[in-house]
Short mmCIF file of C-alpha atoms in Angstrom, two decimals:
data_model
loop_
_atom_site.label_atom_id
_atom_site.label_comp_id
_atom_site.label_asym_id
_atom_site.label_seq_id
_atom_site.Cartn_x
_atom_site.Cartn_y
_atom_site.Cartn_z
CA UNK H 1 86.91 91.43 73.88
CA UNK H 2 86.61 92.07 77.58
CA UNK H 3 83.06 92.16 78.88
CA UNK H 4 80.93 91.65 81.93
CA UNK H 5 77.38 90.36 81.61
CA UNK H 6 74.68 90.54 84.20
CA UNK H 7 71.87 88.70 82.43
CA UNK H 8 69.08 89.87 84.70
CA UNK H 9 68.06 93.50 84.50
CA UNK H 10 65.52 93.10 87.29
CA UNK H 11 64.99 90.42 89.88
CA UNK H 12 62.09 90.26 92.30
CA UNK H 13 62.25 88.09 95.39
CA UNK H 14 60.18 87.83 98.52
CA UNK H 15 61.59 89.00 101.79
CA UNK H 16 63.26 86.09 103.51
CA UNK H 17 63.83 84.18 100.30
CA UNK H 18 67.25 83.30 98.95
CA UNK H 19 68.93 85.33 96.25
CA UNK H 20 71.40 84.69 93.46
CA UNK H 21 72.57 87.39 91.08
CA UNK H 22 74.46 86.23 88.06
CA UNK H 23 77.64 87.64 86.64
CA UNK H 24 79.60 86.26 83.72
CA UNK H 25 82.74 87.75 82.31
CA UNK H 26 85.08 87.50 79.40
CA UNK H 27 88.58 88.62 80.21
CA UNK H 28 91.92 87.84 78.69
CA UNK H 29 94.00 88.06 81.84
CA UNK H 30 93.66 87.10 85.48
CA UNK H 31 90.61 89.00 86.65
CA UNK H 32 89.96 90.79 89.87
CA UNK H 33 86.27 90.48 90.59
CA UNK H 34 84.00 92.81 92.51
CA UNK H 35 80.40 93.15 93.52
CA UNK H 36 79.06 96.60 94.41
CA UNK H 37 75.69 97.73 95.66
CA UNK H 38 74.08 101.06 95.11
CA UNK H 39 71.01 102.30 96.89
CA UNK H 40 68.94 105.10 95.31
CA UNK H 41 70.78 108.40 95.41
CA UNK H 42 73.86 106.80 96.94
CA UNK H 43 77.32 106.05 95.67
CA UNK H 44 78.65 102.57 95.20
CA UNK H 45 79.47 100.38 98.16
CA UNK H 46 81.76 97.41 97.86
CA UNK H 47 80.11 94.16 98.93
CA UNK H 48 83.00 91.83 98.31
CA UNK H 49 85.94 91.16 96.07
CA UNK H 50 88.00 88.27 94.80
CA UNK H 51 91.65 88.46 93.88
CA UNK H 52 92.96 84.99 94.57
CA UNK H 53 92.74 82.12 97.02
CA UNK H 54 89.51 80.64 98.28
CA UNK H 55 86.97 80.88 95.50
CA UNK H 56 84.10 81.41 97.92
CA UNK H 57 84.32 84.90 99.33
CA UNK H 58 82.31 86.41 102.11
CA UNK H 59 81.23 90.01 102.03
CA UNK H 60 79.31 92.50 104.06
CA UNK H 61 75.60 92.36 104.82
CA UNK H 62 75.56 88.57 104.63
CA UNK H 63 76.47 88.33 100.96
CA UNK H 64 78.84 85.81 99.44
CA UNK H 65 80.06 85.08 95.94
CA UNK H 66 81.74 82.14 94.30
CA UNK H 67 84.36 82.41 91.57
CA UNK H 68 84.04 79.61 89.04
CA UNK H 69 86.84 79.87 86.54
CA UNK H 70 85.52 77.09 84.31
CA UNK H 71 82.24 78.95 83.93
CA UNK H 72 83.73 82.46 83.93
CA UNK H 73 81.21 83.35 86.57
CA UNK H 74 81.14 85.21 89.85
CA UNK H 75 77.59 84.92 91.12
CA UNK H 76 76.42 86.77 94.20
CA UNK H 77 74.27 84.99 96.78
CA UNK H 78 72.44 85.68 99.98
CA UNK H 79 70.47 83.02 101.89
CA UNK H 80 67.73 85.35 103.12
CA UNK H 81 67.09 88.82 101.78
CA UNK H 82 65.83 91.74 103.77
CA UNK H 83 63.75 94.64 102.50
CA UNK H 84 66.80 96.87 102.94
CA UNK H 85 68.61 94.85 100.28
CA UNK H 86 66.49 96.45 97.58
CA UNK H 87 69.05 98.26 95.45
CA UNK H 88 71.03 97.94 92.27
CA UNK H 89 73.92 95.52 92.17
CA UNK H 90 76.93 95.79 89.91
CA UNK H 91 79.51 93.21 89.03
CA UNK H 92 82.89 94.51 87.90
CA UNK H 93 86.04 92.94 86.57
CA UNK H 94 89.42 94.58 86.85
CA UNK H 95 92.85 93.69 85.68
CA UNK H 96 95.95 94.71 83.81
CA UNK H 97 95.94 94.43 80.05
CA UNK H 98 98.78 95.79 77.94
CA UNK H 99 100.24 97.47 81.01
CA UNK H 100 97.03 99.39 81.61
CA UNK H 101 94.66 98.82 84.45
CA UNK H 102 91.09 98.31 83.30
CA UNK H 103 87.82 98.20 85.12
CA UNK H 104 84.86 96.79 83.29
CA UNK H 105 81.37 97.02 84.67
CA UNK H 106 78.25 94.98 84.19
CA UNK H 107 75.04 96.80 83.41
CA UNK H 108 73.62 96.14 86.85
CA UNK H 109 70.74 94.14 88.28
CA UNK H 110 67.96 95.87 90.12
CA UNK H 111 66.76 93.88 93.09
CA UNK H 112 63.15 94.33 94.13
CA UNK H 113 61.94 92.88 97.41
CA UNK H 114 58.33 91.79 97.81
CA UNK H 115 56.92 92.07 101.33
CA UNK A 1 71.23 102.90 76.96
CA UNK A 2 72.55 106.11 78.43
CA UNK A 3 76.19 106.95 77.93
CA UNK A 4 78.67 108.61 80.23
CA UNK A 5 81.97 109.74 78.81
CA UNK A 6 85.18 110.74 80.47
CA UNK A 7 88.01 112.80 79.09
CA UNK A 8 90.85 112.23 78.95
CA UNK A 9 91.05 108.45 79.12
CA UNK A 10 94.68 108.64 80.11
CA UNK A 11 96.88 111.49 81.31
CA UNK A 12 100.48 111.74 82.39
CA UNK A 13 101.63 114.86 84.17
CA UNK A 14 104.51 116.22 86.16
CA UNK A 15 104.40 116.51 89.90
CA UNK A 16 103.00 119.85 91.02
CA UNK A 17 100.74 120.41 88.06
CA UNK A 18 96.96 120.31 88.04
CA UNK A 19 94.89 117.94 85.98
CA UNK A 20 91.24 118.28 85.02
CA UNK A 21 89.06 115.28 84.28
CA UNK A 22 85.68 115.70 82.65
CA UNK A 23 82.64 113.52 83.10
CA UNK A 24 79.76 114.01 80.69
CA UNK A 25 76.35 112.45 80.43
CA UNK A 26 75.85 112.34 76.70
CA UNK A 27 72.14 111.77 76.27
CA UNK A 28 70.59 112.49 79.61
CA UNK A 29 70.76 115.07 82.32
CA UNK A 30 72.30 114.28 85.65
CA UNK A 31 71.85 116.51 88.66
CA UNK A 32 74.13 114.17 90.56
CA UNK A 33 77.35 112.50 89.54
CA UNK A 34 79.69 110.37 91.58
CA UNK A 35 83.48 110.37 91.51
CA UNK A 36 85.52 107.31 92.48
CA UNK A 37 89.16 106.38 92.52
CA UNK A 38 90.67 102.97 92.35
CA UNK A 39 94.16 101.66 92.87
CA UNK A 40 95.16 98.43 91.15
CA UNK A 41 94.07 95.35 93.04
CA UNK A 42 91.98 97.48 95.35
CA UNK A 43 88.34 98.30 95.51
CA UNK A 44 86.65 101.37 94.16
CA UNK A 45 86.49 104.22 96.64
CA UNK A 46 83.81 106.86 96.52
CA UNK A 47 85.46 110.24 96.68
CA UNK A 48 82.59 112.65 96.39
CA UNK A 49 79.09 113.29 95.16
CA UNK A 50 78.86 116.10 92.65
CA UNK A 51 75.67 118.15 92.72
CA UNK A 52 74.67 120.46 89.92
CA UNK A 53 74.43 124.03 91.12
CA UNK A 54 75.73 123.37 94.61
CA UNK A 55 78.82 122.24 96.43
CA UNK A 56 80.03 118.69 96.16
CA UNK A 57 79.74 116.35 99.10
CA UNK A 58 83.06 114.77 99.95
CA UNK A 59 83.62 111.47 101.67
CA UNK A 60 85.57 111.37 104.87
CA UNK A 61 89.28 111.57 104.30
CA UNK A 62 89.07 113.15 100.87
CA UNK A 63 90.74 116.56 100.67
CA UNK A 64 88.37 119.11 99.23
CA UNK A 65 91.15 121.51 98.28
CA UNK A 66 93.05 118.74 96.59
CA UNK A 67 90.23 117.34 94.53
CA UNK A 68 88.12 120.20 93.25
CA UNK A 69 84.76 119.25 91.84
CA UNK A 70 82.60 121.49 89.72
CA UNK A 71 79.21 120.46 88.41
CA UNK A 72 78.66 123.34 86.05
CA UNK A 73 75.76 121.95 84.06
CA UNK A 74 73.32 119.08 84.01
CA UNK A 75 75.61 117.13 81.71
CA UNK A 76 79.09 117.97 82.92
CA UNK A 77 81.04 117.46 86.10
CA UNK A 78 84.77 118.07 86.38
CA UNK A 79 87.32 116.78 88.84
CA UNK A 80 90.53 118.77 89.13
CA UNK A 81 93.45 117.19 90.89
CA UNK A 82 95.44 120.16 92.11
CA UNK A 83 99.19 120.11 92.66
CA UNK A 84 99.29 116.47 91.73
CA UNK A 85 101.83 114.15 93.29
CA UNK A 86 102.82 110.58 92.46
CA UNK A 87 100.55 109.23 95.18
CA UNK A 88 97.60 110.71 93.29
CA UNK A 89 98.30 108.32 90.43
CA UNK A 90 95.19 106.24 90.18
CA UNK A 91 92.22 105.27 88.09
CA UNK A 92 89.38 107.79 88.36
CA UNK A 93 85.88 106.85 87.34
CA UNK A 94 82.63 108.76 87.39
CA UNK A 95 79.05 107.63 87.29
CA UNK A 96 75.72 109.30 86.78
CA UNK A 97 72.19 108.14 87.53
CA UNK A 98 69.28 108.69 85.18
CA UNK A 99 65.88 109.83 86.39
CA UNK A 100 65.02 106.16 86.86
CA UNK A 101 68.09 105.91 89.06
CA UNK A 102 69.82 103.62 86.60
CA UNK A 103 73.53 104.10 87.13
CA UNK A 104 75.85 104.53 84.19
CA UNK A 105 79.59 104.64 84.51
CA UNK A 106 82.24 106.44 82.58
CA UNK A 107 85.11 104.41 81.13
CA UNK A 108 87.57 105.85 83.61
CA UNK A 109 90.66 108.06 83.48
CA UNK A 110 94.10 106.73 84.19
CA UNK A 111 96.20 109.40 85.88
CA UNK A 112 99.95 108.96 86.18
CA UNK A 113 101.93 111.61 88.02
CA UNK A 114 105.65 111.54 87.42
#
């Protein structure tokens, strides 16, 4: 069955520290991978996406993610977080299965920044 | 956890007709719901923010008269694609935040306009 797992419901990091948010997926076809961020009361904003090519993708706001096929993972990283990064982060996997386009979402990880 | 449903999951219609998509929060109330559309191999695009009891807030470039949004109750928001055309064929997804601002997504609606 197709699924996306974000193992961490909450993560707390100090401002200036590095960050890694985990995303693992199970998908029967070639996946398209996304990371979105959502600030309180706001809609989703795309951080980055992976369709093919270089497995290390750069996104907005200094984020990057690496696609590791052998581990079925697409973890999001940032070398130094800012207080404004406090938000909820969603990993999503999309693709075509049985001629239908699907989009499967992780449950989200809430990022808390300590001053 | 909270559940958001969408109906229908898939719809095929003729060009020129209107299609209504429902988004329901099943076990919580949502004063705000978000509507997105997504084309295959492309990212999700926020279309509008639906507000219960008031007008929706549309993102730049989204036609208000084309995509009518009604947030009639605290558990239901509807998106009506009016006079649909083939270019409106897309995957539409809604989401709703709980009072703790946890975001829950509907499963999406696949619209195909012939």
